[in-house]
Coordinates of C-alpha atoms in Angstrom, one line a residue:
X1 CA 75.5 26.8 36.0
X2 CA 71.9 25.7 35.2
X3 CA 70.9 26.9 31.3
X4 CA 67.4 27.1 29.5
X5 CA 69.4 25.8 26.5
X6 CA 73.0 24.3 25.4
X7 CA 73.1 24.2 22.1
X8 CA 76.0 22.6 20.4
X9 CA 78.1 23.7 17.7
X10 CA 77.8 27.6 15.9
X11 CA 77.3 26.7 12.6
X12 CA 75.0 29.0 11.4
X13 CA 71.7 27.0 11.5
X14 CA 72.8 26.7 15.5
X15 CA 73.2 30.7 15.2
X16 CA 69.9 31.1 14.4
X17 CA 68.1 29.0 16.9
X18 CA 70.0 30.4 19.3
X19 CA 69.1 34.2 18.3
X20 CA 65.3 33.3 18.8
X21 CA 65.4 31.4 21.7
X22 CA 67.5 34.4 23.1
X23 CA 64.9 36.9 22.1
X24 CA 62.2 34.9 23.7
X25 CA 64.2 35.5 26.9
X26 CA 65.6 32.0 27.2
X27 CA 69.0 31.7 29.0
X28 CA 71.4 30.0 26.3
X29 CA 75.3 28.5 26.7
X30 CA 76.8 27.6 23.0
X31 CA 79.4 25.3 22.8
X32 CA 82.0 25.7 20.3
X33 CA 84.8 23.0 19.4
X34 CA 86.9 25.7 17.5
X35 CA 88.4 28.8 18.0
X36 CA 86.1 30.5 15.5
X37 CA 82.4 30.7 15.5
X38 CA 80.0 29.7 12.6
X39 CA 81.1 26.6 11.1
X40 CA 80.9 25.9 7.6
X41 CA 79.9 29.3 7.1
X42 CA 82.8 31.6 8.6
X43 CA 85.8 32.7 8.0
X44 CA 89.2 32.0 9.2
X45 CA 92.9 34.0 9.6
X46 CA 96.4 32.5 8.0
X47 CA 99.2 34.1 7.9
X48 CA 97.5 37.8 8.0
X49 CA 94.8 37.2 5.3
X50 CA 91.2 36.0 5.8
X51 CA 90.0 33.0 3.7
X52 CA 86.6 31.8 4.0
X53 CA 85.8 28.4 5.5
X54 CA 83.5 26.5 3.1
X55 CA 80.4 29.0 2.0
X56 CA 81.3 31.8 -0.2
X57 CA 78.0 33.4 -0.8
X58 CA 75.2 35.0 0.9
X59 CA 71.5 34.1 -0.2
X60 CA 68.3 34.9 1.5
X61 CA 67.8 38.5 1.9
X62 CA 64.7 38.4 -0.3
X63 CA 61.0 38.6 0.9
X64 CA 59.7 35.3 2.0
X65 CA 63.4 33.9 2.8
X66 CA 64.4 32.3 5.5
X67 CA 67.3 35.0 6.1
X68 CA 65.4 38.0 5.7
X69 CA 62.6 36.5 8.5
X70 CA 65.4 36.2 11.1
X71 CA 67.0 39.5 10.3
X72 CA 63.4 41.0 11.2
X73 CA 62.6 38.8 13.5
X74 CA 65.3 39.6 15.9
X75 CA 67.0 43.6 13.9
X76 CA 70.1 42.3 13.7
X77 CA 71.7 44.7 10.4
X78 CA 74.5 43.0 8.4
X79 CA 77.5 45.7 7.8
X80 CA 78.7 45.5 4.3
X81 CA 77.1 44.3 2.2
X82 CA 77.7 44.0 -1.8
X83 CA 74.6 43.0 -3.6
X84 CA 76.3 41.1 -6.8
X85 CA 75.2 42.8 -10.3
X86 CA 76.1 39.5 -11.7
X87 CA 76.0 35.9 -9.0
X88 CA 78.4 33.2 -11.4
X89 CA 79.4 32.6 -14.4
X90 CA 79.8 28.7 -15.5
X91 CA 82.5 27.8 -18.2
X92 CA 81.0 25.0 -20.2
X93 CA 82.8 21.6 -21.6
X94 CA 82.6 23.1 -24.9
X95 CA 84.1 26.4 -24.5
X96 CA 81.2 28.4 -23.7
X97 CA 81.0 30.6 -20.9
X98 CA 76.8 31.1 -19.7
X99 CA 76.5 34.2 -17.4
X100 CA 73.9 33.6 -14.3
X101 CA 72.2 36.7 -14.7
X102 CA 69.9 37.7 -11.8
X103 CA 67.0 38.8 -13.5
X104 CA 64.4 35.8 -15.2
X105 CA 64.2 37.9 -18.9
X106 CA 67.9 37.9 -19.3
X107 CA 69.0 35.1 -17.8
X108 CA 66.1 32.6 -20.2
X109 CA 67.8 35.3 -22.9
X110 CA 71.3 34.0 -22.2
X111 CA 70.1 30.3 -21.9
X112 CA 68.7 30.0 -24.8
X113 CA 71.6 31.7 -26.5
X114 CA 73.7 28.7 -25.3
X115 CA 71.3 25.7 -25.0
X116 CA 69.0 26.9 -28.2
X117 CA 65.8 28.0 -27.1
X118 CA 63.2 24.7 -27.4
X119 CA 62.4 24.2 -24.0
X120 CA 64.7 26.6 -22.3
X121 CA 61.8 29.8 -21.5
X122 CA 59.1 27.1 -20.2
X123 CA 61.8 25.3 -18.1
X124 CA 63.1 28.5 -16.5
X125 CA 59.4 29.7 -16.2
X126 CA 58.4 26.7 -14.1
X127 CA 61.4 26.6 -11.7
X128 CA 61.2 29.6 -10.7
X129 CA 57.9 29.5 -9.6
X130 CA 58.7 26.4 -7.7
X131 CA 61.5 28.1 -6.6
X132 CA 59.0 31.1 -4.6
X133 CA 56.5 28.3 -3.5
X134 CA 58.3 26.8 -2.1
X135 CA 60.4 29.6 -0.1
X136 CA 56.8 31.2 0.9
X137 CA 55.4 27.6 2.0
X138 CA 58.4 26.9 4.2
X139 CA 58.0 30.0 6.4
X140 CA 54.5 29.5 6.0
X141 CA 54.5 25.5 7.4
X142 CA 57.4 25.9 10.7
X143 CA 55.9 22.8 11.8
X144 CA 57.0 20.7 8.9
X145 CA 58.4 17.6 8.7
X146 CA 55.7 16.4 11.3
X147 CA 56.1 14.1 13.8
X148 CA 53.3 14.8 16.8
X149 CA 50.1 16.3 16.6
X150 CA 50.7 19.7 17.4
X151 CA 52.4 19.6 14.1
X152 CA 50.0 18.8 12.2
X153 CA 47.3 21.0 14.4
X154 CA 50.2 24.2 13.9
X155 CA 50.3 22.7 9.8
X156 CA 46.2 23.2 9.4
X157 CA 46.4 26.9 11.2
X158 CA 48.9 27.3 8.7
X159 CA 47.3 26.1 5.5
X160 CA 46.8 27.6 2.5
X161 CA 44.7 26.0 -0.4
X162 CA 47.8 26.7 -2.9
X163 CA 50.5 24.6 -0.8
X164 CA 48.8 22.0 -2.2
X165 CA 50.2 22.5 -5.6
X166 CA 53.7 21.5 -4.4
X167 CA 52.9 17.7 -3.4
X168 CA 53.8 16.8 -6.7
X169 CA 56.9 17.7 -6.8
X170 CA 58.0 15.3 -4.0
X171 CA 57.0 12.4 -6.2
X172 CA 58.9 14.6 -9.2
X173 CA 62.7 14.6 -10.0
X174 CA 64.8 16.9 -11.7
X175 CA 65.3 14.8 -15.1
X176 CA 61.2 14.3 -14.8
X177 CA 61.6 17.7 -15.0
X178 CA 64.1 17.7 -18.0
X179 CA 62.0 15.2 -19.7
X180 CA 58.7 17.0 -19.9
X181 CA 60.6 20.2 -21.3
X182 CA 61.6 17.5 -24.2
X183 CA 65.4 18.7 -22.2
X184 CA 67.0 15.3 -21.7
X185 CA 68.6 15.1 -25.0
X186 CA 70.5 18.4 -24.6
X187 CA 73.8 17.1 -23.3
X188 CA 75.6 20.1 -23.2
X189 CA 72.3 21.6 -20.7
X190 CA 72.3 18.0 -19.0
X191 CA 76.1 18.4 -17.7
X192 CA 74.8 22.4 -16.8
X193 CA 72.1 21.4 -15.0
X194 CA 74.1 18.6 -13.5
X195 CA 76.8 19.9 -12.2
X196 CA 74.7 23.2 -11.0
X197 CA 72.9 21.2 -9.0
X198 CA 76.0 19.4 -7.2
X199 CA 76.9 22.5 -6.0
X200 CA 73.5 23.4 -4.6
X201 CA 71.5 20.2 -3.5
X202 CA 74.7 17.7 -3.4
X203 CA 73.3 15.6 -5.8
X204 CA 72.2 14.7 -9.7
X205 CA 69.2 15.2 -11.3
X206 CA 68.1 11.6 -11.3
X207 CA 68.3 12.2 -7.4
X208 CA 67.4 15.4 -6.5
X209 CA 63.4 15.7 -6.7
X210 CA 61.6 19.4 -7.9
X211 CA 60.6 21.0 -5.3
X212 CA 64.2 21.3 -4.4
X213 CA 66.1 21.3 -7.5
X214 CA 64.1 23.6 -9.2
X215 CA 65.2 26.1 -5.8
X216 CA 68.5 24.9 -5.8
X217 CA 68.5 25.6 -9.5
X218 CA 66.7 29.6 -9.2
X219 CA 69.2 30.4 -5.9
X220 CA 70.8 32.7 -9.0
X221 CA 67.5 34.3 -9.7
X222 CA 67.4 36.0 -6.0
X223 CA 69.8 38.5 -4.4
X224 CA 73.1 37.3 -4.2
X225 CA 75.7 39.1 -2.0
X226 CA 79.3 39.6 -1.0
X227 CA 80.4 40.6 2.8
X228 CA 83.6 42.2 3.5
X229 CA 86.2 40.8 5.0
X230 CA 84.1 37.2 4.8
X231 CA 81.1 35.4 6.0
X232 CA 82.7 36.0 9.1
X233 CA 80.6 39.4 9.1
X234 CA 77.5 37.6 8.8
X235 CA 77.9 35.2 11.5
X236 CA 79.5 38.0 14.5
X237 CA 76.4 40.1 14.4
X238 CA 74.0 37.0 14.8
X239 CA 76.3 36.1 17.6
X240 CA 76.5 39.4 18.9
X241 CA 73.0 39.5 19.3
X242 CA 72.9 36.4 21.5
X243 CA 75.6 37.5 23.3
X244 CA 73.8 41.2 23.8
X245 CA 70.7 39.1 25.0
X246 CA 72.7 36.8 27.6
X247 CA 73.8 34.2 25.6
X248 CA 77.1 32.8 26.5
X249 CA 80.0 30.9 24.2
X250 CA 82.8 28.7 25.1
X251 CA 85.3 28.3 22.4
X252 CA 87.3 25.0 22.5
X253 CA 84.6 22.9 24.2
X254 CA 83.9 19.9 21.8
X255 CA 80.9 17.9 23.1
X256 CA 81.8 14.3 23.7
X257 CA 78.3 13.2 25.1
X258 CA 74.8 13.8 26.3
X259 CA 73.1 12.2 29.3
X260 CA 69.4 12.8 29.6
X261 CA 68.2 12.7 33.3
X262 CA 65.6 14.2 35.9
X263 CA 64.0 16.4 33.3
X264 CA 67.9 17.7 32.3
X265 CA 70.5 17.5 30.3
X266 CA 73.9 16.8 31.5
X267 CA 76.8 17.6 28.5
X268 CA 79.7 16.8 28.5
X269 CA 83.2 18.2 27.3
X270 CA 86.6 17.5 28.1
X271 CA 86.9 21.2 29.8
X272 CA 83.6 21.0 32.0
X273 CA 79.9 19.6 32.2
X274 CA 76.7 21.7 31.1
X275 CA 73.5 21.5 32.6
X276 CA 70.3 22.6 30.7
X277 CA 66.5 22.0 30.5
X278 CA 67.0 21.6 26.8
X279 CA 70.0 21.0 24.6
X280 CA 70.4 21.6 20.5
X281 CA 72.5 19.8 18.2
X282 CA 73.8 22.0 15.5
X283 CA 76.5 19.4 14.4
X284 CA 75.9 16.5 11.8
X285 CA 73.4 13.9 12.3
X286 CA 76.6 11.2 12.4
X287 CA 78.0 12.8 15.4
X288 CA 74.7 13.8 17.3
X289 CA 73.8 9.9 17.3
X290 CA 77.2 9.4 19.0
X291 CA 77.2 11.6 21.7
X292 CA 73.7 10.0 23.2
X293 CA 74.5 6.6 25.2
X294 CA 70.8 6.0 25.0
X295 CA 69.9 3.0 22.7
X296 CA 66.7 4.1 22.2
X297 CA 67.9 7.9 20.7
X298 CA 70.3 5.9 18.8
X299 CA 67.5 3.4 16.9
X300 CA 65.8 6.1 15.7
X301 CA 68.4 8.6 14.7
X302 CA 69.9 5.6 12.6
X303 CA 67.1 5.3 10.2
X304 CA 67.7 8.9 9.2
X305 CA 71.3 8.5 9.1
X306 CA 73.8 8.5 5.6
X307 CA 76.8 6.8 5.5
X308 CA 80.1 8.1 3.6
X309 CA 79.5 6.4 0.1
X310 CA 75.9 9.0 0.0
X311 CA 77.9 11.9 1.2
X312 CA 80.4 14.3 -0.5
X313 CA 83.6 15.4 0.9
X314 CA 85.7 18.4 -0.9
X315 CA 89.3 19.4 -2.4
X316 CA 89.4 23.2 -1.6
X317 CA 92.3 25.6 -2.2
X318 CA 92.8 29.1 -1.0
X319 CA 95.2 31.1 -2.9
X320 CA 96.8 34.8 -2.2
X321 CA 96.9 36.5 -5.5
X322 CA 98.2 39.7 -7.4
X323 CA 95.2 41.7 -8.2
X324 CA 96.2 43.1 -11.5
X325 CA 92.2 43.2 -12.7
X326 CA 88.8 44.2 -11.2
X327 CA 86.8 40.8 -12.6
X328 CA 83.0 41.9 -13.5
X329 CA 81.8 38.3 -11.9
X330 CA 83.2 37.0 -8.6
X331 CA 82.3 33.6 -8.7
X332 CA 82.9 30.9 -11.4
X333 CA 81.5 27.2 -12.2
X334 CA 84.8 25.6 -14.4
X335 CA 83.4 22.2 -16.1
X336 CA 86.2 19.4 -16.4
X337 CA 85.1 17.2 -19.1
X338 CA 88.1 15.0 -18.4
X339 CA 87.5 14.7 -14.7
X340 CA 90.2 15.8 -12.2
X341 CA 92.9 13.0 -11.9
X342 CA 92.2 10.6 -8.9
X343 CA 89.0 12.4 -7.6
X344 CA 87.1 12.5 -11.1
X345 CA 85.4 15.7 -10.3
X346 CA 84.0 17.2 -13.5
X347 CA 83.8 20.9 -12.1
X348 CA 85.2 23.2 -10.0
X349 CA 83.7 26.2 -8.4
X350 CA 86.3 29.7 -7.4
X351 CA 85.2 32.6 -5.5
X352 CA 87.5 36.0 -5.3
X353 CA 87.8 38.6 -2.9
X354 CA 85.8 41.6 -4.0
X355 CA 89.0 44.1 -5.1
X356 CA 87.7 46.4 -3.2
X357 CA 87.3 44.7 0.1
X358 CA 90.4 45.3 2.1
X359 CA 89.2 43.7 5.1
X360 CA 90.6 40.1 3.8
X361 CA 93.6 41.4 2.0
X362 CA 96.3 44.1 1.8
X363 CA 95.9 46.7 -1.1
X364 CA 96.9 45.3 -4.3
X365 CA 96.1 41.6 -3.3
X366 CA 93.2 39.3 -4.0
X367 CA 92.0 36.0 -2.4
X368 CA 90.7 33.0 -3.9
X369 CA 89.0 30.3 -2.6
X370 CA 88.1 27.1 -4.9
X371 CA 85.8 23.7 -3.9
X372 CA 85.2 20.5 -6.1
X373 CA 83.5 17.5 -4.5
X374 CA 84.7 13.9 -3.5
X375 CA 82.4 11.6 -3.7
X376 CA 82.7 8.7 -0.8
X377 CA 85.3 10.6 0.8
X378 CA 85.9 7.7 4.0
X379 CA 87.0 6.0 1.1
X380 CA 89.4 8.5 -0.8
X381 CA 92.5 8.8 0.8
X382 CA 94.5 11.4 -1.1
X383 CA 98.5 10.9 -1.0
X384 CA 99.4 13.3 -3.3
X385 CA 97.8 16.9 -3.4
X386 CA 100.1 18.1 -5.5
X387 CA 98.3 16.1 -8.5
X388 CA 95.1 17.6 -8.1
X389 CA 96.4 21.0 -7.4
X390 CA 98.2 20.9 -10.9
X391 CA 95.3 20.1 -12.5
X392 CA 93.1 22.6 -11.0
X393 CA 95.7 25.2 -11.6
X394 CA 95.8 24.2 -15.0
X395 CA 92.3 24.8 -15.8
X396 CA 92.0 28.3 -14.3
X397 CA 94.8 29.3 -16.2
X398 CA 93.4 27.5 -19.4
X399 CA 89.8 30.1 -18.5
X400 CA 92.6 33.0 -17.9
X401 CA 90.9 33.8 -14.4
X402 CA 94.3 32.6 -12.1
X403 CA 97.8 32.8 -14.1
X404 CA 100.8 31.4 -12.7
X405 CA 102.7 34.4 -12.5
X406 CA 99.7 35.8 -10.2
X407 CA 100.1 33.3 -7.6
X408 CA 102.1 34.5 -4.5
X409 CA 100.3 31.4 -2.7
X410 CA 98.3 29.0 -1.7
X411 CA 97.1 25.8 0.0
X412 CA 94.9 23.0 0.0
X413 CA 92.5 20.5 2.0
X414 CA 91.2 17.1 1.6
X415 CA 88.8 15.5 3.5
X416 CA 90.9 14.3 5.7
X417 CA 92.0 17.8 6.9
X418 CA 88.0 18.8 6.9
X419 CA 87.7 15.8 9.3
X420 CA 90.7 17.6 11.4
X421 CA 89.3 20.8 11.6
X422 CA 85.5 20.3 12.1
X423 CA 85.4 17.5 13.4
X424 CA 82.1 16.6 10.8
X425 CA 81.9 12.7 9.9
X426 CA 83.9 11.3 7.4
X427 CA 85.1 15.4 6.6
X428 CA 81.8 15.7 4.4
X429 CA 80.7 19.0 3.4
X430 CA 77.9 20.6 2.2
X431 CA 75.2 18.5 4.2
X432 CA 73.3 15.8 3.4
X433 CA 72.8 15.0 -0.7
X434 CA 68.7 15.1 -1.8
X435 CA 68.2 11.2 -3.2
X436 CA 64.7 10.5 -4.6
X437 CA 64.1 7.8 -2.3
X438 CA 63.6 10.2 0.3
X439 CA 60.8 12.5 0.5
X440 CA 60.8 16.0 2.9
X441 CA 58.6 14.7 5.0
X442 CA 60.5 11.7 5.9
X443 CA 63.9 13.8 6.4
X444 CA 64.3 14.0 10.1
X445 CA 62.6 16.7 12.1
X446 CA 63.9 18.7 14.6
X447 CA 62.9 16.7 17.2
X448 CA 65.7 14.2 18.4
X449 CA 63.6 12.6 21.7
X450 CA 60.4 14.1 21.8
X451 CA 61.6 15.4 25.6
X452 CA 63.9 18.5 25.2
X453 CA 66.7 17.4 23.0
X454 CA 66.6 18.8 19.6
X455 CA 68.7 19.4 16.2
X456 CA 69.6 21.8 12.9
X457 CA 72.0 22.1 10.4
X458 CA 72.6 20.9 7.2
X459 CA 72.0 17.4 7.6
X460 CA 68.3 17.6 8.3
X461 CA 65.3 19.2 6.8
X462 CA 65.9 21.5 4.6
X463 CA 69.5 21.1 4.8
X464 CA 72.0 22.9 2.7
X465 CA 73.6 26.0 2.4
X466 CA 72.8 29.2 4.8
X467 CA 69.5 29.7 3.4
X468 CA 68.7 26.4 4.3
X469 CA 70.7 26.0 7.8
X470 CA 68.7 28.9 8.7
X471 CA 65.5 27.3 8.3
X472 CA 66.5 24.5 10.3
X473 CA 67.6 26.7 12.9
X474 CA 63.9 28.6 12.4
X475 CA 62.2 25.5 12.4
X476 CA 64.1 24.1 16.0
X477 CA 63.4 27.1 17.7
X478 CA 59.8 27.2 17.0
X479 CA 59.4 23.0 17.7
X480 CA 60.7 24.0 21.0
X481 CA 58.7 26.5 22.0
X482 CA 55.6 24.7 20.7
X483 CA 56.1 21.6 22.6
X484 CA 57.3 23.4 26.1
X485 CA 56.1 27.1 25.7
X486 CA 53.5 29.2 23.8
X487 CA 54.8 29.4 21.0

């Protein structure tokens, strides 16, 4: 069967191009190498219970969020939802546990009852009004990163005299930031900010410039929310909708390779071939460049390309608990001054069930699922789990949030198994690290051939989490129908 678009992978950035281009009437065919749709941002079933994949949290509901445009866009309604009273809660190195509170007031309050307050109000001040710049300029500028001049002809329609005010902070990094807030000799608000951002942007603050630390660093500051029974529920009603709008998906179809041809695409999978006028890559930049036999596709995605020593891998855990208590804060930032034996990792991040969601577990049962990164993870080949699993267990019971005795069970993945499972180069996770070498506009577009091939996700601009996917996904959709359609 002949398709408008194939689009390739249903991570959630893939998701959302796909619900646009369906709403615009296109016909659509996703193809899905697992037996679960949305990626790194679903959830899965073991053994009767319902852990999440890799995301945990749901951010971009607010106005002027990427989320929030494609929920309005299309009226797709998300069922369940818990808006969190309280996002995360970070157990420092010296004993000190900081709450993320949601609103600015309190949270600089509780800062600067940890950190001491020189710096802390002005720092907090600035960032988050970063943070909605730059949130309002990317719905605002579709057409960024450029690369023809319909881009930059779509960028001028677009233009607003105070977008301006951002092109600093490209030139800007996070411990520039630090620095001019008289910050940098705050070590115990250094390691914060640190390992805050490794959760959000994948990198340091030496790395990761302002314009998308400071947003990586206010993510807090915006509505945070829990879905029962797992992101799951946020990715079947996107899919739905595709679906409801003559979409189809084919589960177990991994892509192996793309042959442009005669104004089509021709892709390939061990279980059939797909033709389409136009085909989106919603997997990895590493394995879009090697499903294209073209040289010249290949050149030019390789200058755009990481390699595993700038990319992150993960150590995750799920665990099946006895819910003896309702904890106030669902998600929890655990520093490890020490580092974790054989991966180093200085933090770990645990999510819970909500106790009341009974969607993911029986009554009187509570799921937990924990991340910490691996730097270089080609290059860590982990023997023993059971090592860093001690370890990890150790300090949650240290912070009194998982006790032995609660544990009924659990098990763990290393990069190797993320590799298994997704297929994603080298197992990394959480898309593509920010490094200050590299400026948004030179992160690659969505454009992979300038013909009708095209690509999202989290290792392109703007890259991580689902607030960020979901650009990407906005952005490919509306590249495509600008160079081939009114758009």
């Amino acid at each position: 069967m002949q398709y408008d678009v194939v689009v390739i992978g249903s991570g959630f950035g893939a998701l959302s191009a796909a619900a646009l281009l369906c709403r615009r009437g296109l016909s659509v065919c996703i193809l899905e190498q697992a037996k679960y749709p949305g990626g790194c941002a679903t959830t899965y079933k073991r053994k009767g219970y319902w852990f999440e994949t890799g995301a945990t949290t749901l951010v971009g509901l607010d106005e002027n969020m990427p989320l929030r445009y494609l929920l309005d866009e299309t009226g797709i309604q998300l069922p369940n939802l818990r808006k969190l009273e309280v996002p995360m809660q970070v157990w420092l190195s010296n004993g000190e546990i900081i709450t993320r509170y949601p609103d600015l007031e309190q949270w600089i309050a509780e800062a600067e009852r940890v950190f001491g307050k020189p710096g802390q109000r002005a720092f907090w001040e600035h960032c988050y009004k970063i943070s909605q710049q730059v949130w309002r300029v990317s719905l605002q500028q579709q057409s960024f990163p450029f690369s023809n001049y319909k881009d930059l002809l779509q960028a001028a329609a677009s233009f607003r005299p105070a977008q301006l005010q951002l092109i600093p902070g490209a030139f800007r990094t996070m411990e520039n930031v630090l620095r001019r807030f008289d910050l940098l000799d705050n070590r115990l608000f250094v390691d914060f900010v640190n390992e805050q951002l490794l959760i959000t942007a994948q990198n340091y603050l030496a790395e990761v410039n302002e314009l998308f630390g400071a947003t990586a660093l206010c993510y807090t500051l915006y509505g945070n929310y829990y879905l029962d029974g797992g992101l799951i529920n946020l990715v079947k009603p996107v899919l739905d909708y595709c679906l409801a709008n003559g979409a189809t998906i084919k589960y177990g179809h991994e892509v192996t390779r793309i042959i442009p041809g005669n104004g089509n695409y021709t892709t390939i999978t061990a279980k059939g071939e797909f033709t389409s006028r136009f085909v989106l890559s919603g997997v990895p930049l590493n394995n879009t460049q090697n499903l294209f036999e073209n040289p010249t596709i290949k050149k030019k995605l390789q200058q755009y390309i990481l390699t595993s020593e700038k990319l992150n891998g993960a150590f995750t855990m799920s665990l099946v608990l006895k819910r003896k208590m309702e904890l106030p804060v669902l998600h929890h930032q655990l520093h490890v001054p020490r580092g974790l034996p054989l991966i180093g990792s200085k933090s770990i991040f645990i999510s819970f069930s909500h106790p009341s969601d009974a969607l993911r577990a029986p009554e009187g049962e509570q799921l937990a699922s924990i991340s910490t990164h691996i730097a270089h993870p080609q290059n860590m080949i982990i023997y023993d789990k059971q090592i860093i699993e001690k370890a990890i267990l150790a300090r949650l019971e240290e912070a009194g949030l998982v006790l032995p005795e609660d544990i009924i069970s659990y098990q763990s993945a290393t990069p190797g198994a993320w590799l298994f499972w997704t297929g994603r180069a080298y197992g990394a996770v959480g898309g593509y690290p920010q490094y200050k070498h590299i400026k948004p506009w030179q992160m690659k577009d969505a454009r992979l051939d300038h013909k009708g091939a095209y690509v999202c996700g989290d290792t392109v601009y703007p890259g991580q989490g689902i607030v960020g996917v979901c650009l990407s996904g906005i952005i490919a959709f509306r590249k495509l129908m600008q160079d081939h359609y009114r758009a």
